[in-house]
Structures are given as structure tokens and as C-alpha cells.
mmCIF file with all atom_site columns, C-alpha atoms in Angstrom:
data_model
loop_
_atom_site.group_PDB
_atom_site.id
_atom_site.type_symbol
_atom_site.label_atom_id
_atom_site.label_alt_id
_atom_site.label_comp_id
_atom_site.label_asym_id
_atom_site.label_entity_id
_atom_site.label_seq_id
_atom_site.pdbx_PDB_ins_code
_atom_site.Cartn_x
_atom_site.Cartn_y
_atom_site.Cartn_z
_atom_site.occupancy
_atom_site.B_iso_or_equiv
_atom_site.pdbx_formal_charge
_atom_site.auth_seq_id
_atom_site.auth_comp_id
_atom_site.auth_asym_id
_atom_site.auth_atom_id
_atom_site.pdbx_PDB_model_num
ATOM 1   C CA . MET A 1 1   ? 23.307 -32.025 -9.191  1.00 57.00 ? 205 MET A CA 1
ATOM 2   C CA . LYS A 1 2   ? 19.733 -33.122 -9.790  1.00 73.00 ? 206 LYS A CA 1
ATOM 3   C CA . GLU A 1 3   ? 18.342 -32.546 -13.256 1.00 83.00 ? 207 GLU A CA 1
ATOM 4   C CA . ASN A 1 4   ? 14.783 -31.946 -12.176 1.00 87.00 ? 208 ASN A CA 1
ATOM 5   C CA . PHE A 1 5   ? 12.621 -28.825 -12.420 1.00 89.00 ? 209 PHE A CA 1
ATOM 6   C CA . ASP A 1 6   ? 10.603 -28.833 -9.197  1.00 89.00 ? 210 ASP A CA 1
ATOM 7   C CA . LYS A 1 7   ? 7.507  -26.812 -8.474  1.00 92.00 ? 211 LYS A CA 1
ATOM 8   C CA . SER A 1 8   ? 9.558  -24.627 -6.111  1.00 91.00 ? 212 SER A CA 1
ATOM 9   C CA . GLU A 1 9   ? 11.827 -23.628 -9.036  1.00 93.00 ? 213 GLU A CA 1
ATOM 10  C CA . LYS A 1 10  ? 8.970  -22.371 -11.221 1.00 95.00 ? 214 LYS A CA 1
ATOM 11  C CA . LEU A 1 11  ? 8.272  -18.659 -11.366 1.00 96.00 ? 215 LEU A CA 1
ATOM 12  C CA . LYS A 1 12  ? 4.529  -18.186 -10.937 1.00 95.00 ? 216 LYS A CA 1
ATOM 13  C CA . SER A 1 13  ? 4.081  -14.954 -9.001  1.00 94.00 ? 217 SER A CA 1
ATOM 14  C CA . LYS A 1 14  ? 2.341  -12.323 -11.148 1.00 96.00 ? 218 LYS A CA 1
ATOM 15  C CA . LYS A 1 15  ? 3.896  -9.560  -9.058  1.00 95.00 ? 219 LYS A CA 1
ATOM 16  C CA . GLU A 1 16  ? 7.403  -10.991 -9.498  1.00 95.00 ? 220 GLU A CA 1
ATOM 17  C CA . ILE A 1 17  ? 6.907  -11.364 -13.265 1.00 96.00 ? 221 ILE A CA 1
ATOM 18  C CA . GLU A 1 18  ? 5.761  -7.734  -13.561 1.00 96.00 ? 222 GLU A CA 1
ATOM 19  C CA . LEU A 1 19  ? 8.854  -6.600  -11.625 1.00 95.00 ? 223 LEU A CA 1
ATOM 20  C CA . LEU A 1 20  ? 11.010 -8.795  -13.819 1.00 96.00 ? 224 LEU A CA 1
ATOM 21  C CA . PHE A 1 21  ? 9.835  -7.071  -16.999 1.00 96.00 ? 225 PHE A CA 1
ATOM 22  C CA . SER A 1 22  ? 9.899  -3.556  -15.559 1.00 97.00 ? 226 SER A CA 1
ATOM 23  C CA . LYS A 1 23  ? 13.282 -3.674  -13.769 1.00 96.00 ? 227 LYS A CA 1
ATOM 24  C CA . GLY A 1 24  ? 15.037 -6.732  -15.172 1.00 95.00 ? 228 GLY A CA 1
ATOM 25  C CA . SER A 1 25  ? 17.984 -7.057  -17.554 1.00 95.00 ? 229 SER A CA 1
ATOM 26  C CA . SER A 1 26  ? 18.062 -9.197  -20.663 1.00 95.00 ? 230 SER A CA 1
ATOM 27  C CA . ILE A 1 27  ? 20.382 -11.331 -22.753 1.00 96.00 ? 231 ILE A CA 1
ATOM 28  C CA . SER A 1 28  ? 19.544 -12.461 -26.281 1.00 96.00 ? 232 SER A CA 1
ATOM 29  C CA . LYS A 1 29  ? 20.717 -15.179 -28.601 1.00 96.00 ? 233 LYS A CA 1
ATOM 30  C CA . TYR A 1 30  ? 18.199 -15.338 -31.400 1.00 95.00 ? 234 TYR A CA 1
ATOM 31  C CA . PRO A 1 31  ? 15.556 -16.816 -31.163 1.00 96.00 ? 235 PRO A CA 1
ATOM 32  C CA . ILE A 1 32  ? 15.672 -16.938 -27.340 1.00 97.00 ? 236 ILE A CA 1
ATOM 33  C CA . ARG A 1 33  ? 15.797 -14.027 -24.926 1.00 97.00 ? 237 ARG A CA 1
ATOM 34  C CA . LEU A 1 34  ? 16.455 -14.288 -21.194 1.00 97.00 ? 238 LEU A CA 1
ATOM 35  C CA . VAL A 1 35  ? 15.041 -11.605 -18.912 1.00 97.00 ? 239 VAL A CA 1
ATOM 36  C CA . TYR A 1 36  ? 16.488 -11.845 -15.413 1.00 96.00 ? 240 TYR A CA 1
ATOM 37  C CA . LYS A 1 37  ? 16.481 -9.926  -12.145 1.00 95.00 ? 241 LYS A CA 1
ATOM 38  C CA . LYS A 1 38  ? 18.230 -10.319 -8.831  1.00 94.00 ? 242 LYS A CA 1
ATOM 39  C CA . THR A 1 39  ? 15.563 -10.901 -6.195  1.00 93.00 ? 243 THR A CA 1
ATOM 40  C CA . VAL A 1 40  ? 14.807 -12.493 -2.816  1.00 92.00 ? 244 VAL A CA 1
ATOM 41  C CA . PHE A 1 41  ? 12.466 -15.443 -2.309  1.00 88.00 ? 245 PHE A CA 1
ATOM 42  C CA . GLY A 1 42  ? 11.240 -16.864 0.960   1.00 85.00 ? 246 GLY A CA 1
ATOM 43  C CA . GLU A 1 43  ? 12.533 -20.256 -0.164  1.00 85.00 ? 247 GLU A CA 1
ATOM 44  C CA . PRO A 1 44  ? 16.010 -21.824 -0.399  1.00 86.00 ? 248 PRO A CA 1
ATOM 45  C CA . VAL A 1 45  ? 15.934 -21.765 -4.226  1.00 89.00 ? 249 VAL A CA 1
ATOM 46  C CA . THR A 1 46  ? 18.668 -20.005 -6.223  1.00 90.00 ? 250 THR A CA 1
ATOM 47  C CA . ILE A 1 47  ? 16.711 -19.520 -9.461  1.00 93.00 ? 251 ILE A CA 1
ATOM 48  C CA . LYS A 1 48  ? 13.017 -19.452 -10.310 1.00 95.00 ? 252 LYS A CA 1
ATOM 49  C CA . ALA A 1 49  ? 12.329 -19.738 -14.023 1.00 97.00 ? 253 ALA A CA 1
ATOM 50  C CA . ALA A 1 50  ? 9.412  -19.411 -16.431 1.00 97.00 ? 254 ALA A CA 1
ATOM 51  C CA . VAL A 1 51  ? 9.006  -19.708 -20.198 1.00 98.00 ? 255 VAL A CA 1
ATOM 52  C CA . SER A 1 52  ? 6.833  -17.880 -22.709 1.00 97.00 ? 256 SER A CA 1
ATOM 53  C CA . VAL A 1 53  ? 6.037  -18.076 -26.427 1.00 98.00 ? 257 VAL A CA 1
ATOM 54  C CA . SER A 1 54  ? 4.306  -15.311 -28.376 1.00 95.00 ? 258 SER A CA 1
ATOM 55  C CA . LYS A 1 55  ? 0.752  -15.944 -29.484 1.00 96.00 ? 259 LYS A CA 1
ATOM 56  C CA . ARG A 1 56  ? 1.392  -13.541 -32.363 1.00 96.00 ? 260 ARG A CA 1
ATOM 57  C CA . ASN A 1 57  ? 3.974  -15.878 -33.930 1.00 95.00 ? 261 ASN A CA 1
ATOM 58  C CA . PHE A 1 58  ? 2.301  -19.195 -33.080 1.00 97.00 ? 262 PHE A CA 1
ATOM 59  C CA . LYS A 1 59  ? -1.482 -19.101 -33.323 1.00 96.00 ? 263 LYS A CA 1
ATOM 60  C CA . LYS A 1 60  ? -2.022 -22.724 -32.318 1.00 97.00 ? 264 LYS A CA 1
ATOM 61  C CA . ALA A 1 61  ? -1.767 -23.533 -28.606 1.00 97.00 ? 265 ALA A CA 1
ATOM 62  C CA . VAL A 1 62  ? -0.339 -26.944 -29.526 1.00 97.00 ? 266 VAL A CA 1
ATOM 63  C CA . ASP A 1 63  ? 2.677  -25.276 -31.172 1.00 97.00 ? 267 ASP A CA 1
ATOM 64  C CA . ARG A 1 64  ? 3.206  -22.826 -28.282 1.00 98.00 ? 268 ARG A CA 1
ATOM 65  C CA . ASN A 1 65  ? 3.033  -25.637 -25.737 1.00 98.00 ? 269 ASN A CA 1
ATOM 66  C CA . HIS A 1 66  ? 5.504  -27.747 -27.717 1.00 98.00 ? 270 HIS A CA 1
ATOM 67  C CA . ILE A 1 67  ? 8.034  -24.895 -27.794 1.00 98.00 ? 271 ILE A CA 1
ATOM 68  C CA . LYS A 1 68  ? 7.522  -24.240 -24.072 1.00 97.00 ? 272 LYS A CA 1
ATOM 69  C CA . ARG A 1 69  ? 8.209  -27.915 -23.355 1.00 97.00 ? 273 ARG A CA 1
ATOM 70  C CA . LEU A 1 70  ? 11.416 -27.692 -25.404 1.00 97.00 ? 274 LEU A CA 1
ATOM 71  C CA . LEU A 1 71  ? 12.501 -24.547 -23.512 1.00 97.00 ? 275 LEU A CA 1
ATOM 72  C CA . ARG A 1 72  ? 11.813 -26.100 -20.100 1.00 96.00 ? 276 ARG A CA 1
ATOM 73  C CA . GLU A 1 73  ? 13.655 -29.292 -21.052 1.00 96.00 ? 277 GLU A CA 1
ATOM 74  C CA . GLY A 1 74  ? 16.638 -27.335 -22.386 1.00 96.00 ? 278 GLY A CA 1
ATOM 75  C CA . TYR A 1 75  ? 16.811 -25.304 -19.175 1.00 96.00 ? 279 TYR A CA 1
ATOM 76  C CA . ARG A 1 76  ? 16.357 -28.384 -16.977 1.00 95.00 ? 280 ARG A CA 1
ATOM 77  C CA . LYS A 1 77  ? 19.236 -30.192 -18.677 1.00 95.00 ? 281 LYS A CA 1
ATOM 78  C CA . ASN A 1 78  ? 21.598 -27.174 -18.565 1.00 94.00 ? 282 ASN A CA 1
ATOM 79  C CA . LYS A 1 79  ? 20.778 -25.357 -15.339 1.00 91.00 ? 283 LYS A CA 1
ATOM 80  C CA . TYR A 1 80  ? 23.897 -26.905 -13.801 1.00 90.00 ? 284 TYR A CA 1
ATOM 81  C CA . LEU A 1 81  ? 25.900 -24.319 -15.800 1.00 90.00 ? 285 LEU A CA 1
ATOM 82  C CA . VAL A 1 82  ? 24.766 -21.596 -13.393 1.00 89.00 ? 286 VAL A CA 1
ATOM 83  C CA . PRO A 1 83  ? 26.778 -22.008 -10.189 1.00 84.00 ? 287 PRO A CA 1
ATOM 84  C CA . ASN A 1 84  ? 25.103 -21.796 -6.799  1.00 80.00 ? 288 ASN A CA 1
ATOM 85  C CA . THR A 1 85  ? 25.488 -18.231 -5.584  1.00 79.00 ? 289 THR A CA 1
ATOM 86  C CA . THR A 1 86  ? 24.372 -16.332 -2.524  1.00 83.00 ? 290 THR A CA 1
ATOM 87  C CA . HIS A 1 87  ? 22.025 -14.298 -4.748  1.00 88.00 ? 291 HIS A CA 1
ATOM 88  C CA . GLN A 1 88  ? 18.631 -15.403 -5.974  1.00 92.00 ? 292 GLN A CA 1
ATOM 89  C CA . PHE A 1 89  ? 17.357 -14.702 -9.493  1.00 94.00 ? 293 PHE A CA 1
ATOM 90  C CA . SER A 1 90  ? 14.117 -14.698 -11.458 1.00 96.00 ? 294 SER A CA 1
ATOM 91  C CA . PHE A 1 91  ? 14.420 -15.941 -15.054 1.00 97.00 ? 295 PHE A CA 1
ATOM 92  C CA . MET A 1 92  ? 11.991 -15.657 -17.954 1.00 97.00 ? 296 MET A CA 1
ATOM 93  C CA . PHE A 1 93  ? 12.884 -17.366 -21.216 1.00 98.00 ? 297 PHE A CA 1
ATOM 94  C CA . LEU A 1 94  ? 11.079 -15.889 -24.234 1.00 98.00 ? 298 LEU A CA 1
ATOM 95  C CA . TYR A 1 95  ? 10.987 -17.549 -27.642 1.00 98.00 ? 299 TYR A CA 1
ATOM 96  C CA . SER A 1 96  ? 10.798 -14.893 -30.358 1.00 95.00 ? 300 SER A CA 1
ATOM 97  C CA . GLY A 1 97  ? 11.378 -16.899 -33.545 1.00 95.00 ? 301 GLY A CA 1
ATOM 98  C CA . LYS A 1 98  ? 8.724  -17.434 -36.187 1.00 95.00 ? 302 LYS A CA 1
ATOM 99  C CA . GLU A 1 99  ? 9.612  -21.006 -37.162 1.00 96.00 ? 303 GLU A CA 1
ATOM 100 C CA . MET A 1 100 ? 9.185  -24.225 -35.203 1.00 96.00 ? 304 MET A CA 1
ATOM 101 C CA . PRO A 1 101 ? 12.565 -25.007 -33.577 1.00 97.00 ? 305 PRO A CA 1
ATOM 102 C CA . GLU A 1 102 ? 14.437 -28.267 -33.147 1.00 97.00 ? 306 GLU A CA 1
ATOM 103 C CA . TYR A 1 103 ? 15.542 -29.275 -29.643 1.00 97.00 ? 307 TYR A CA 1
ATOM 104 C CA . SER A 1 104 ? 19.237 -29.103 -30.640 1.00 97.00 ? 308 SER A CA 1
ATOM 105 C CA . LEU A 1 105 ? 18.844 -25.404 -31.573 1.00 96.00 ? 309 LEU A CA 1
ATOM 106 C CA . ILE A 1 106 ? 17.058 -24.615 -28.302 1.00 97.00 ? 310 ILE A CA 1
ATOM 107 C CA . GLU A 1 107 ? 19.673 -26.416 -26.229 1.00 96.00 ? 311 GLU A CA 1
ATOM 108 C CA . SER A 1 108 ? 22.666 -24.749 -27.913 1.00 97.00 ? 312 SER A CA 1
ATOM 109 C CA . LYS A 1 109 ? 21.125 -21.261 -27.613 1.00 97.00 ? 313 LYS A CA 1
ATOM 110 C CA . LEU A 1 110 ? 20.198 -21.840 -23.963 1.00 96.00 ? 314 LEU A CA 1
ATOM 111 C CA . LYS A 1 111 ? 23.756 -22.939 -23.162 1.00 96.00 ? 315 LYS A CA 1
ATOM 112 C CA . GLY A 1 112 ? 25.063 -19.769 -24.805 1.00 96.00 ? 316 GLY A CA 1
ATOM 113 C CA . ILE A 1 113 ? 22.636 -17.558 -22.899 1.00 97.00 ? 317 ILE A CA 1
ATOM 114 C CA . LEU A 1 114 ? 23.433 -19.189 -19.540 1.00 95.00 ? 318 LEU A CA 1
ATOM 115 C CA . LYS A 1 115 ? 27.190 -18.811 -20.156 1.00 94.00 ? 319 LYS A CA 1
ATOM 116 C CA . LYS A 1 116 ? 26.688 -15.159 -21.100 1.00 95.00 ? 320 LYS A CA 1
ATOM 117 C CA . PHE A 1 117 ? 24.595 -14.657 -17.944 1.00 94.00 ? 321 PHE A CA 1
ATOM 118 C CA . ILE A 1 118 ? 27.378 -16.127 -15.792 1.00 92.00 ? 322 ILE A CA 1
ATOM 119 C CA . GLU A 1 119 ? 29.980 -13.854 -17.393 1.00 91.00 ? 323 GLU A CA 1
ATOM 120 C CA . GLN A 1 120 ? 27.832 -10.757 -16.826 1.00 89.00 ? 324 GLN A CA 1
ATOM 121 C CA . GLU A 1 121 ? 27.006 -11.636 -13.231 1.00 81.00 ? 325 GLU A CA 1
ATOM 122 C CA . ILE A 1 122 ? 30.585 -12.513 -12.310 1.00 67.00 ? 326 ILE A CA 1
ATOM 123 C CA . LEU A 1 123 ? 31.762 -9.215  -13.797 1.00 68.00 ? 327 LEU A CA 1
ATOM 124 C CA . SER A 1 124 ? 29.051 -7.229  -11.956 1.00 72.00 ? 328 SER A CA 1
ATOM 125 C CA . ASP A 1 125 ? 29.831 -8.980  -8.630  1.00 71.00 ? 329 ASP A CA 1
ATOM 126 C CA . LYS A 1 126 ? 33.545 -8.145  -8.878  1.00 62.00 ? 330 LYS A CA 1
ATOM 127 C CA . THR A 1 127 ? 32.964 -4.426  -9.458  1.00 56.00 ? 331 THR A CA 1
#
């Protein structure tokens, strides 16, 4: 599987993001929270993802951008954990910590969240 994060895999639709927060479910592993929702895109992409960092916790744009880069890289390297399904999902990764993270922390938490997501979705598909 390719380890790239193409433009088609990025969640950019304002309408879709609003729906994600109003009707989506979430999984947390401090300091990262995943908000996700089953959806339908007009493209052959399984998951569209976005990242966000609170301006309240990180006043400097440089710090927020650095954390967003770490989140995107962690997702890009570990998105293979989510198997290809017939369903399509919207993902939003939120960083809620107050301290500057290391990449190793981000990667381990993202792996945990993606594994938890798979468990929840497999259980919900079987019922």
C-alpha cells in the first residue's frame, strides 16, 4: 500500500466537517482525539482526513503548524492499519494537549486510536 497522503484523501469540505462534528462519533487517547463519521464521497477514496490544533493551547502559528505536520505524518505512515472497506469515512484528528509533543508519542497514540476505531467498526458492522 502506498504511504502517501494525496489531495483526494484530504477532508476540505466545510459542509462535511460541520456534519462530522454534529453527527460524528469520537475516540480519544490523550492528547489526540479522532472524530469520525460514515459518509459517501463522489470519489473512490475510503477515508478523507483532516487535522486540527487548538489556538487556545498554542498561540504561535509555527507551533500549531508543527503539530499538524506531525499528526499528518503519523496518519500517513499508519493509515495501512485501517483495512479497505465498502464504507467511506471522514476523519478529523484533534490535538488537545498543552505541551509540544514528540513524533514518537503522536505515532503511538495514532496507532492506538486507529486500532480502537477498527475494533469499534468491526463490532458495529457485525451487529
